[in-house]
PDB file of C-alpha atoms in Angstrom:
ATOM      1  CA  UNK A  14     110.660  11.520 257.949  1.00 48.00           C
ATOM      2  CA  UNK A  15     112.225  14.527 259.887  1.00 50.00           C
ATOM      3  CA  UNK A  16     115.406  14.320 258.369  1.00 52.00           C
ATOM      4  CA  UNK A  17     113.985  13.993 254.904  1.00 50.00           C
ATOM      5  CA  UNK A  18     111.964  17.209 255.368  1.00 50.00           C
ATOM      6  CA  UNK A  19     115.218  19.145 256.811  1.00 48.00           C
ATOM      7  CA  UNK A  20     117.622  18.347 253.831  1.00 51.00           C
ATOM      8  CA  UNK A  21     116.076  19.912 251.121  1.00 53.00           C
ATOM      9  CA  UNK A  22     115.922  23.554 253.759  1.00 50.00           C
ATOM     10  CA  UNK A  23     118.990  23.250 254.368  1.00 52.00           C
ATOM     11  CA  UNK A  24     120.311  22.843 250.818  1.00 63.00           C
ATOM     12  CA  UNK A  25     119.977  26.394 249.795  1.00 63.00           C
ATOM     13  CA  UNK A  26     121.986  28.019 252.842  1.00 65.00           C
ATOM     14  CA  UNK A  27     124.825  25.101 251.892  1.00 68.00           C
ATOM     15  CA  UNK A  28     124.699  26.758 248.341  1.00 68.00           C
ATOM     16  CA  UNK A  29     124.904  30.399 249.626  1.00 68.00           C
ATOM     17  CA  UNK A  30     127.990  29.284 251.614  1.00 70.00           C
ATOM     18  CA  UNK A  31     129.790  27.608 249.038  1.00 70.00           C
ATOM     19  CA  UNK A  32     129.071  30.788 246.547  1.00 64.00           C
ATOM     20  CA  UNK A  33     130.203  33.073 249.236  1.00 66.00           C
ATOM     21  CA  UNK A  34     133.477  30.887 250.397  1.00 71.00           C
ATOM     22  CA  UNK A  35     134.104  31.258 246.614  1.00 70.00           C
ATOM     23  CA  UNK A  36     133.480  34.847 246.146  1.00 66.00           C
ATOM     24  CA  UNK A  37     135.949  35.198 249.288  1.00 70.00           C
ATOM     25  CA  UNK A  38     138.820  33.122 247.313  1.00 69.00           C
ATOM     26  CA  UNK A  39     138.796  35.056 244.271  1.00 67.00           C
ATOM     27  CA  UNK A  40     138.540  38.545 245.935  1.00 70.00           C
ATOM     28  CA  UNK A  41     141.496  37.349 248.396  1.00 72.00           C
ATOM     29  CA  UNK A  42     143.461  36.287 244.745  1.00 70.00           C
ATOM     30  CA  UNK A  43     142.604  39.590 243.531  1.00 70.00           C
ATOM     31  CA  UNK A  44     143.892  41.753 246.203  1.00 81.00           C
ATOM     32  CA  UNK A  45     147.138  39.526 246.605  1.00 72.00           C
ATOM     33  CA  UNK A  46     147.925  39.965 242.687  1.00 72.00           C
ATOM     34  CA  UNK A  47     146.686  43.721 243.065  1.00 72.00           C
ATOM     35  CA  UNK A  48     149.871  43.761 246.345  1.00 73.00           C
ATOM     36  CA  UNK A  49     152.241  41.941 244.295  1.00 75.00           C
ATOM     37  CA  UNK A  50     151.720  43.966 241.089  1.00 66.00           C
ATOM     38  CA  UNK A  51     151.918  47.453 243.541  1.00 69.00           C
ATOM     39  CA  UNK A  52     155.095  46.273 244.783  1.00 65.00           C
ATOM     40  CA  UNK A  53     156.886  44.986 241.564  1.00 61.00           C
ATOM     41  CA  UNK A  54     155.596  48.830 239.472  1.00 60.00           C
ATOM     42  CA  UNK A  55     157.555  50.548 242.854  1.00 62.00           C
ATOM     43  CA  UNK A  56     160.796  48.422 242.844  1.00 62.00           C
ATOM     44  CA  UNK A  57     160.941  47.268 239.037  1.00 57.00           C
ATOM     45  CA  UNK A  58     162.848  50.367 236.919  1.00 57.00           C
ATOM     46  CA  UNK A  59     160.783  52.425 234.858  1.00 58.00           C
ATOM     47  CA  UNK A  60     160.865  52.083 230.701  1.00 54.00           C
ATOM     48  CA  UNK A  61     161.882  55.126 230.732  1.00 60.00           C
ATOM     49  CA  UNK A  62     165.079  55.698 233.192  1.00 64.00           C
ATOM     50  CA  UNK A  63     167.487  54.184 230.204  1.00 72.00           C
ATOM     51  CA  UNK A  64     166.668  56.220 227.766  1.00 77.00           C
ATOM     52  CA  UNK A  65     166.818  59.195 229.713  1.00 83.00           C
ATOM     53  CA  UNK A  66     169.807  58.344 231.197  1.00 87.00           C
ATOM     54  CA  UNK A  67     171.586  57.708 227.326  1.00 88.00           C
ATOM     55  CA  UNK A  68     170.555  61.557 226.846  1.00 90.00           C
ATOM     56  CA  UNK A  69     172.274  62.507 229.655  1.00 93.00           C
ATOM     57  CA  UNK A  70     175.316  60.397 228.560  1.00 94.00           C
ATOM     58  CA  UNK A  71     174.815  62.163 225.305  1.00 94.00           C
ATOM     59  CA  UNK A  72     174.876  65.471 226.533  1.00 95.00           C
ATOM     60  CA  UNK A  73     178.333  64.877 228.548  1.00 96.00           C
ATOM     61  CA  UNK A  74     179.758  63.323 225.894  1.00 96.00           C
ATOM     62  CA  UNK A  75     178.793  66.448 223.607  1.00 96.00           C
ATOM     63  CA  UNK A  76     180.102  69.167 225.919  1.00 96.00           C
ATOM     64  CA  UNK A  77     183.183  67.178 226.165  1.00 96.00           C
ATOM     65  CA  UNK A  78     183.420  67.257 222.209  1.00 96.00           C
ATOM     66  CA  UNK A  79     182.541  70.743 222.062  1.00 96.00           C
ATOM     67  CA  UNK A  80     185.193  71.877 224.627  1.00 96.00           C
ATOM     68  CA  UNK A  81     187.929  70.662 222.673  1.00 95.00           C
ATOM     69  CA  UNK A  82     186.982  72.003 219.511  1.00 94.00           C
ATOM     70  CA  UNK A  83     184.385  74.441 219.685  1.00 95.00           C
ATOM     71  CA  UNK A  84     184.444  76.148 222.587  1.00 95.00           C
ATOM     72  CA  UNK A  85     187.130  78.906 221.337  1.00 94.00           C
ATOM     73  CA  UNK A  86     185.028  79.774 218.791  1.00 94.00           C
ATOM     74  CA  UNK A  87     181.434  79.917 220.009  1.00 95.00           C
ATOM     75  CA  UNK A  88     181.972  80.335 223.679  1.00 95.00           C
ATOM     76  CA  UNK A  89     181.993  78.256 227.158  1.00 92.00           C
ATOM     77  CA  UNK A  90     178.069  79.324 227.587  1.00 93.00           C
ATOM     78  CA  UNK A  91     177.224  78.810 223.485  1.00 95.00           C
ATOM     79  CA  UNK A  92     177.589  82.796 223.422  1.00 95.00           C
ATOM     80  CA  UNK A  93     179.855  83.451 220.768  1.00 95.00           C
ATOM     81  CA  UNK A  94     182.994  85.039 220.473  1.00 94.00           C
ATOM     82  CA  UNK A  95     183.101  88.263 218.615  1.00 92.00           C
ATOM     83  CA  UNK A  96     185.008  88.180 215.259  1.00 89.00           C
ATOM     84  CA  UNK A  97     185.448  84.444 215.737  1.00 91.00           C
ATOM     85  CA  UNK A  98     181.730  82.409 216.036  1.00 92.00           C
ATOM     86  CA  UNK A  99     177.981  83.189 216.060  1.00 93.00           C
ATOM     87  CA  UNK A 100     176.538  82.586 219.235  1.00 96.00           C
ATOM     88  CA  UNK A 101     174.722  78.804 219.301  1.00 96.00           C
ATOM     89  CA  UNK A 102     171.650  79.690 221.313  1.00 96.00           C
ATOM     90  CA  UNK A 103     168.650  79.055 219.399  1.00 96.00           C
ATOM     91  CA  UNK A 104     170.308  77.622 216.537  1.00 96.00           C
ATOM     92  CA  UNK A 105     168.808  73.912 217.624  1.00 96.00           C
ATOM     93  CA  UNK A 106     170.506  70.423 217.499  1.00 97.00           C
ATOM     94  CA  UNK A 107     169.593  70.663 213.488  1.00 97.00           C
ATOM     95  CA  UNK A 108     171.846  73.248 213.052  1.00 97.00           C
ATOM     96  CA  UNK A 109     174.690  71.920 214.098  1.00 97.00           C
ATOM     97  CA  UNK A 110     174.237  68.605 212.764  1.00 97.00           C
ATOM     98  CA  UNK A 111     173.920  70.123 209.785  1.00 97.00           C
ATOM     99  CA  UNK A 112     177.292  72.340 209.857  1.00 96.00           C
ATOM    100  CA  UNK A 113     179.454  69.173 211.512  1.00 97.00           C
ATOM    101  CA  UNK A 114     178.142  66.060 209.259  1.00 96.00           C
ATOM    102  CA  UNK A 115     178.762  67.890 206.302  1.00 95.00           C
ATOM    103  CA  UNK A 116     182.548  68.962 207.533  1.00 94.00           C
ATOM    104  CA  UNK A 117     181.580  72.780 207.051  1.00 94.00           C
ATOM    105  CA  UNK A 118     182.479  72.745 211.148  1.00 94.00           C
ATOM    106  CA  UNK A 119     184.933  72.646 213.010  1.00 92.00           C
ATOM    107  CA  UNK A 120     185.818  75.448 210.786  1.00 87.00           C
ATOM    108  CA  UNK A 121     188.931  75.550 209.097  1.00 77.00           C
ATOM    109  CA  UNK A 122     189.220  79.395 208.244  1.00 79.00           C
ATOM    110  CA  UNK A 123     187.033  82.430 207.879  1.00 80.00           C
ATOM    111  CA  UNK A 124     185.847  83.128 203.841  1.00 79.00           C
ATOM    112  CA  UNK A 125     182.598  83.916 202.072  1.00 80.00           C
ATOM    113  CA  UNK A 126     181.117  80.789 203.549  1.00 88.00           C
ATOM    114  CA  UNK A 127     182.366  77.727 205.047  1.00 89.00           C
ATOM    115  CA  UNK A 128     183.698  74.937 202.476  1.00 88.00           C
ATOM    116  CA  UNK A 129     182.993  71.539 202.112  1.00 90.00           C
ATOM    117  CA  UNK A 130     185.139  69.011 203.705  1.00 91.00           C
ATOM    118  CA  UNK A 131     185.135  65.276 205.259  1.00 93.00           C
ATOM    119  CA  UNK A 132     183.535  65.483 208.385  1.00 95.00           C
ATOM    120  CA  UNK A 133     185.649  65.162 211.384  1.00 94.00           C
ATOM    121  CA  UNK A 134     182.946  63.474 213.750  1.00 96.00           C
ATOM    122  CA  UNK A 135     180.948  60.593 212.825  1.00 96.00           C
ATOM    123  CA  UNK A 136     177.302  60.407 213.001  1.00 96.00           C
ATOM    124  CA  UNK A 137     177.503  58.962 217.074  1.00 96.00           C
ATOM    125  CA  UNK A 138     179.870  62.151 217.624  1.00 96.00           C
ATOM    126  CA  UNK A 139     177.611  64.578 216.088  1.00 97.00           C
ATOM    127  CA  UNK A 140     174.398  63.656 217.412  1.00 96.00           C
ATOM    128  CA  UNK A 141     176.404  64.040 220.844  1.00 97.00           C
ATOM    129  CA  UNK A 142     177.182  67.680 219.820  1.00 97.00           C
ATOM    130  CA  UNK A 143     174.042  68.272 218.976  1.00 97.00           C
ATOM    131  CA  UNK A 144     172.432  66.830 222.133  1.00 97.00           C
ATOM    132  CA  UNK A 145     174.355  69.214 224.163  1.00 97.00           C
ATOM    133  CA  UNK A 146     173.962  72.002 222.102  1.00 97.00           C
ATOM    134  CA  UNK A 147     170.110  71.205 222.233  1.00 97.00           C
ATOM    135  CA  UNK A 148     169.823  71.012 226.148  1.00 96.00           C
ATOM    136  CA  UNK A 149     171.694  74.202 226.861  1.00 96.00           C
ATOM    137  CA  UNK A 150     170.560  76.448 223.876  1.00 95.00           C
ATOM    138  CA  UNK A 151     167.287  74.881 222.573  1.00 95.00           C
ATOM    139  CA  UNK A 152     166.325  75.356 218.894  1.00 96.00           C
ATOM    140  CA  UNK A 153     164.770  73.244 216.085  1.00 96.00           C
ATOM    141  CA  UNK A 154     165.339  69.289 216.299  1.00 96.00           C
ATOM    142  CA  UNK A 155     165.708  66.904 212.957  1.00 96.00           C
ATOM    143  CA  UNK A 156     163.044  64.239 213.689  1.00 95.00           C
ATOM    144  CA  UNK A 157     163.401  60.548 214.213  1.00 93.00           C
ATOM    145  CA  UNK A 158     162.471  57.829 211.783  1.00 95.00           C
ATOM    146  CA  UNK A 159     161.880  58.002 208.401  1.00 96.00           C
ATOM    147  CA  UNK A 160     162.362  60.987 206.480  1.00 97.00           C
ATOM    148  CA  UNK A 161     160.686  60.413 203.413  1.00 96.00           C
ATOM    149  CA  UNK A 162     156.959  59.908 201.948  1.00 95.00           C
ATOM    150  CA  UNK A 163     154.037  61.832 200.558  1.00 95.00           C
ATOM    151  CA  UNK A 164     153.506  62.582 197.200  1.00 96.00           C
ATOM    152  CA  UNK A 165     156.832  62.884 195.035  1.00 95.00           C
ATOM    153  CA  UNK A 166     155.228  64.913 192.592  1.00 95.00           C
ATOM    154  CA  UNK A 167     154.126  67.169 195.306  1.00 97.00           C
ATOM    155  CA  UNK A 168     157.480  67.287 196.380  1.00 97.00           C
ATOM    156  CA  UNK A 169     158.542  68.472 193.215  1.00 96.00           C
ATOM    157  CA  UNK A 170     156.368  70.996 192.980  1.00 97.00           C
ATOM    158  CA  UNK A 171     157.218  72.534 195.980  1.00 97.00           C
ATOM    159  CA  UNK A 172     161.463  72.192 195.342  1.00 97.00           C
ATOM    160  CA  UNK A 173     160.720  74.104 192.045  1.00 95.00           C
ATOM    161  CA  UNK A 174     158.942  76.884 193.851  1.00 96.00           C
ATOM    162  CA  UNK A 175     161.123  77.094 196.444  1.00 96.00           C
ATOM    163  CA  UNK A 176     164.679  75.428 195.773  1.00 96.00           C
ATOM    164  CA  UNK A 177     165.488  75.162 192.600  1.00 94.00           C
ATOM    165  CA  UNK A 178     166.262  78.987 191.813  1.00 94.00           C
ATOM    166  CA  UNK A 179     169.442  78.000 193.970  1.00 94.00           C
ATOM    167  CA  UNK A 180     170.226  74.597 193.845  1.00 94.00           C
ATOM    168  CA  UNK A 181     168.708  73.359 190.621  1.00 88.00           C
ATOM    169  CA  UNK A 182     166.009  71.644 189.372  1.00 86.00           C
ATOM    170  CA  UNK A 183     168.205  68.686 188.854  1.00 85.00           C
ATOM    171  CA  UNK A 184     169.671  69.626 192.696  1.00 90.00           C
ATOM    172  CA  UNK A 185     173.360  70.350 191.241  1.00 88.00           C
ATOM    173  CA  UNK A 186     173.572  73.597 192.863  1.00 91.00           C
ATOM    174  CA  UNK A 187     174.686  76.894 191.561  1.00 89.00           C
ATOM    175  CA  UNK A 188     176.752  79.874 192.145  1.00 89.00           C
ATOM    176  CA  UNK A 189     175.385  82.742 194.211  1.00 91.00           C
ATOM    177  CA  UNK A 190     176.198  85.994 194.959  1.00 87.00           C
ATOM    178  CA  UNK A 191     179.194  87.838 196.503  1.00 86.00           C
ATOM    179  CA  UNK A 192     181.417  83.974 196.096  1.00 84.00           C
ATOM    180  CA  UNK A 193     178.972  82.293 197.631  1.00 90.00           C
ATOM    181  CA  UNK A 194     177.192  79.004 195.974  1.00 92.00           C
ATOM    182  CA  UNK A 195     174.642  76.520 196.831  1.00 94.00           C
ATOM    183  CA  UNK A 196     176.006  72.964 197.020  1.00 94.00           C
ATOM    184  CA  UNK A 197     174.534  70.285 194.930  1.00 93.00           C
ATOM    185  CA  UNK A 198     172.200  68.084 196.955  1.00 95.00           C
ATOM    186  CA  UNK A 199     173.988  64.021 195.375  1.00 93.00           C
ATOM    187  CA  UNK A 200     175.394  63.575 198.391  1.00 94.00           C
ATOM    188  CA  UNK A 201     173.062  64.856 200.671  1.00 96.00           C
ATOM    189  CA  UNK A 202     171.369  62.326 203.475  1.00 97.00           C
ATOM    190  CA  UNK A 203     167.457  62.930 204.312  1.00 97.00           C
ATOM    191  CA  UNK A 204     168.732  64.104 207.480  1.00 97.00           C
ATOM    192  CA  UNK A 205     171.307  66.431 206.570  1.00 97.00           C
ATOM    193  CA  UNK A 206     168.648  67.764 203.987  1.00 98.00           C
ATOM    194  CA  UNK A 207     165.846  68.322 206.533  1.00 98.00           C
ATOM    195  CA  UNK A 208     168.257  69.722 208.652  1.00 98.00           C
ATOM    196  CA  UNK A 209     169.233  72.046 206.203  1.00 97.00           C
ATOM    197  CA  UNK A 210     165.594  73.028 205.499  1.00 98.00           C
ATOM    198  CA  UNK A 211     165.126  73.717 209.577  1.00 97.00           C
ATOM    199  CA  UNK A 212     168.107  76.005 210.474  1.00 96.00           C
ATOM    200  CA  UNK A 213     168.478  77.585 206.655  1.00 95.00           C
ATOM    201  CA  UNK A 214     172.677  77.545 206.855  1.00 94.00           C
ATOM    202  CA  UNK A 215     174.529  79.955 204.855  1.00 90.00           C
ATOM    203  CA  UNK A 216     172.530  81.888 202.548  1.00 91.00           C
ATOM    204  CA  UNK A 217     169.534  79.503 202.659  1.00 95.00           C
ATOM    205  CA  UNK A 218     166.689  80.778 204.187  1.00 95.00           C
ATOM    206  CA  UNK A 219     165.281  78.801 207.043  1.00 96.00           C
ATOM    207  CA  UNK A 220     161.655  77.079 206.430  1.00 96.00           C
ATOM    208  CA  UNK A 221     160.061  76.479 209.328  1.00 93.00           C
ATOM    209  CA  UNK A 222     157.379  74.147 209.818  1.00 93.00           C
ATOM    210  CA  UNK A 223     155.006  77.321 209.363  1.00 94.00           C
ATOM    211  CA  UNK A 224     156.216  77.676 205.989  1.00 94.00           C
ATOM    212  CA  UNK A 225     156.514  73.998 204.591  1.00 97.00           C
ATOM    213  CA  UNK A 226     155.039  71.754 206.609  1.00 97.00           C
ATOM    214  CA  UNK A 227     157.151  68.126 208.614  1.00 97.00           C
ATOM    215  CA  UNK A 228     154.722  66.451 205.729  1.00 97.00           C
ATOM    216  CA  UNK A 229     156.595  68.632 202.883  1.00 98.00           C
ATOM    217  CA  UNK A 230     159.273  68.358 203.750  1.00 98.00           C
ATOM    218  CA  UNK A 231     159.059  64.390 203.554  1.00 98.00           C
ATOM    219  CA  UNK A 232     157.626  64.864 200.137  1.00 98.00           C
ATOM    220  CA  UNK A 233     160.602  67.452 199.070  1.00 98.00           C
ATOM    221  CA  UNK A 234     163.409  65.047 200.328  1.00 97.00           C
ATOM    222  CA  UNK A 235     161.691  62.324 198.263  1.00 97.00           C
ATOM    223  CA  UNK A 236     161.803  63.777 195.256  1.00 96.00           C
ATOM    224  CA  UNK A 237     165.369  64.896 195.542  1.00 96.00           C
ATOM    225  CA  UNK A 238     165.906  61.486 196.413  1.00 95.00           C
ATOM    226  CA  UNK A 239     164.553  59.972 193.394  1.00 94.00           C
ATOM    227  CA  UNK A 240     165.784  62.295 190.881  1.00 90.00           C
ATOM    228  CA  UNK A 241     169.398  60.579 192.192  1.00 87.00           C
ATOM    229  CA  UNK A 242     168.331  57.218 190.791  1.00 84.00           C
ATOM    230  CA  UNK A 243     166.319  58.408 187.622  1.00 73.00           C
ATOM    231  CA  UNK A 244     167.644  57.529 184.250  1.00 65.00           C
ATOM    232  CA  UNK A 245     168.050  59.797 180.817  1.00 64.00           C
ATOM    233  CA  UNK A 246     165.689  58.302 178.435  1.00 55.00           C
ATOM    234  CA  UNK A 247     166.089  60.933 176.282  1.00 60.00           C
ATOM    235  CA  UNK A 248     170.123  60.559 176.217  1.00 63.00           C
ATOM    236  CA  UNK A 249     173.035  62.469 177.697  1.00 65.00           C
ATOM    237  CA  UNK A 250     171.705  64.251 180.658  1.00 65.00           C
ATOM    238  CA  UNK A 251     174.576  66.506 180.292  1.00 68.00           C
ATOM    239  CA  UNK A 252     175.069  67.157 184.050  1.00 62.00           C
ATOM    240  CA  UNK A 253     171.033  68.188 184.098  1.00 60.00           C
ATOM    241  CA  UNK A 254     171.955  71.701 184.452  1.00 60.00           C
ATOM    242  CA  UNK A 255     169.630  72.796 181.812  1.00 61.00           C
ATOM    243  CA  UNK A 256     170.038  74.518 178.508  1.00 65.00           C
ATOM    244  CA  UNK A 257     173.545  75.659 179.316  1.00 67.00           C
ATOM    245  CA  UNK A 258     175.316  72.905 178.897  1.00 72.00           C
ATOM    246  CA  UNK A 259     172.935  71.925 175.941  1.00 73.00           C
ATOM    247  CA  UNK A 260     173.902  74.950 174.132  1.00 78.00           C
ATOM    248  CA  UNK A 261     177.905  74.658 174.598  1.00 79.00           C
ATOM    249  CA  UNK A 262     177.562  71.047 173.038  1.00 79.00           C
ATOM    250  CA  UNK A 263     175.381  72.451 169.771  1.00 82.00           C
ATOM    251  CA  UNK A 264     177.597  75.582 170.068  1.00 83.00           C
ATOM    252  CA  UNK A 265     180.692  73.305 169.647  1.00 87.00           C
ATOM    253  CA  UNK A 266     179.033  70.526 167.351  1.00 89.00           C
ATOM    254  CA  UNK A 267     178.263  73.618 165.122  1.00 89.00           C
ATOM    255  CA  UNK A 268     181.633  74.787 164.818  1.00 90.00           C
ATOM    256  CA  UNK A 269     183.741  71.849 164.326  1.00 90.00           C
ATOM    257  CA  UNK A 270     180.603  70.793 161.351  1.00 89.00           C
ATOM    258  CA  UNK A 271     181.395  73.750 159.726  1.00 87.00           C
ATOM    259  CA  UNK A 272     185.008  73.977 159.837  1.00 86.00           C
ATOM    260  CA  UNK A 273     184.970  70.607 158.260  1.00 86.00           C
ATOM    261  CA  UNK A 274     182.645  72.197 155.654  1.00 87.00           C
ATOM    262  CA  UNK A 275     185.013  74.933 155.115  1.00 88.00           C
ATOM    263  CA  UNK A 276     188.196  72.877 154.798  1.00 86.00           C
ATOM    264  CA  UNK A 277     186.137  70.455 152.143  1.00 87.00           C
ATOM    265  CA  UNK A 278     185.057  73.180 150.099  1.00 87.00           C
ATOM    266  CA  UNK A 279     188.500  74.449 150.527  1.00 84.00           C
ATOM    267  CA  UNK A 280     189.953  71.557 148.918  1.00 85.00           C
ATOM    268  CA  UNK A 281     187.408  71.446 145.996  1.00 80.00           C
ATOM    269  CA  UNK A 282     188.316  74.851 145.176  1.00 74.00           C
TER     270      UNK A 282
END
């Protein structure tokens, strides 16, 4: 009879200590994962170290580059050398990848403005110049990813209002004053265009993200873009250069008509 009346008081304190011999297990697993997860963030490296150290790699690589082609012209400290090169500082890793992918530098001699040529570095080489460019002078940076989107009508809008008196509504360029020109844009990569649009080479002005906006820009490349892959319904674009061109062809249709005119009524007579 005694030992039937103690089991059932005893059962609750055998509960208590299996809940709290529990409660000790898990918070022992928790601090040894917390210990092994504290010492595997210290000794593991971080996601960041190899991409930081490819910039630096970058940057070496670009000086290296730059001294053996650029550094008679714009200086050992990006300063410029009088009656030879503008000074670099400022001008931004867009600049320059501007000027070198389109093989307007290196510079092959001084004129109005610098010529199109094939470029001399390729696009691992030039991003290299313009990494060490960047970390020593600063300046405007071409974004990553995808350089295109928005509204392509937008975009149109805004390359009429602001483009177009130079380069063309069709983007085939024109001439300019005192020999210079602005190139046509059929060529032209989205980077090399938003480039353009960041350090305003030549005579273009620059167009900071004050004055059209990362998202404008997208919208502006897009529509060049997709001019380059429209078709003429209408017929012969002629070059898309506008009534020009459309004028010289009637102009010379005309004539030739009527000289056959004249040379039939000729013969009548």
């Amino acid at each position: 009879m005694t030992d039937t009346k103690a089991s059932p008081s005893r059962r609750p304190g055998q509960r208590r200590r299996s809940v709290l011999r529990r409660l000790s297990g898990v918070a022992a697993l928790v601090i040894a994962l917390g210990a092994i997860g504290t010492v595997y963030a210290a000794l593991a490296p971080h996601g960041d170290a190899a991409p930081a150290a490819d910039a630096a790699l970058n940057v070496r690589k670009g000086q290296q580059l730059f001294d053996q082609t650029c550094i008679t012209c714009h200086g050992a400290n990006l300063q410029g050398v009088k009656n030879r090169g503008p000074s670099l500082i400022g001008v931004g890793a867009a600049s320059v990848y501007f000027q070198v992918r389109t093989g307007r530098m290196p510079l092959a001699q001084q004129g109005a403005q610098a010529d199109v040529h094939p470029a001399k570095f390729d696009e691992a080489e030039t991003e290299q110049l313009a990494a060490y460019v960047q970390a020593n002078g600063g300046g405007p940076v071409v974004p990553s990813g995808n350089l295109r989107g928005g509204d392509i009508g937008a975009g149109g809008e805004l390359f009429r209002l602001n483009c177009a008196s130079c380069h063309n509504l069709a983007g085939k360029g024109g001439a300019l004053s005192s020999g210079k020109s602005a190139p046509g844009l059929g060529t032209a990569t989205d980077r090399v265009m938003y480039a353009a649009m960041l350090s305003g080479p030549e005579s273009m002005p620059v167009f900071g993200d004050n004055q059209i906006t990362p998202a404008q820009k997208r919208e502006i490349i897009s529509y060049v873009q997709s001019v380059k892959t429209e078709s003429d319904p209408g017929g012969a674009g002629i070059g898309r250069l506008g009534p020009v061109p459309e004028g010289l062809v009637i102009w010379v249709v005309g004539i030739v008509g009527l000289l056959f005119v004249v040379l039939w009524i000729g013969a009548k007579a």
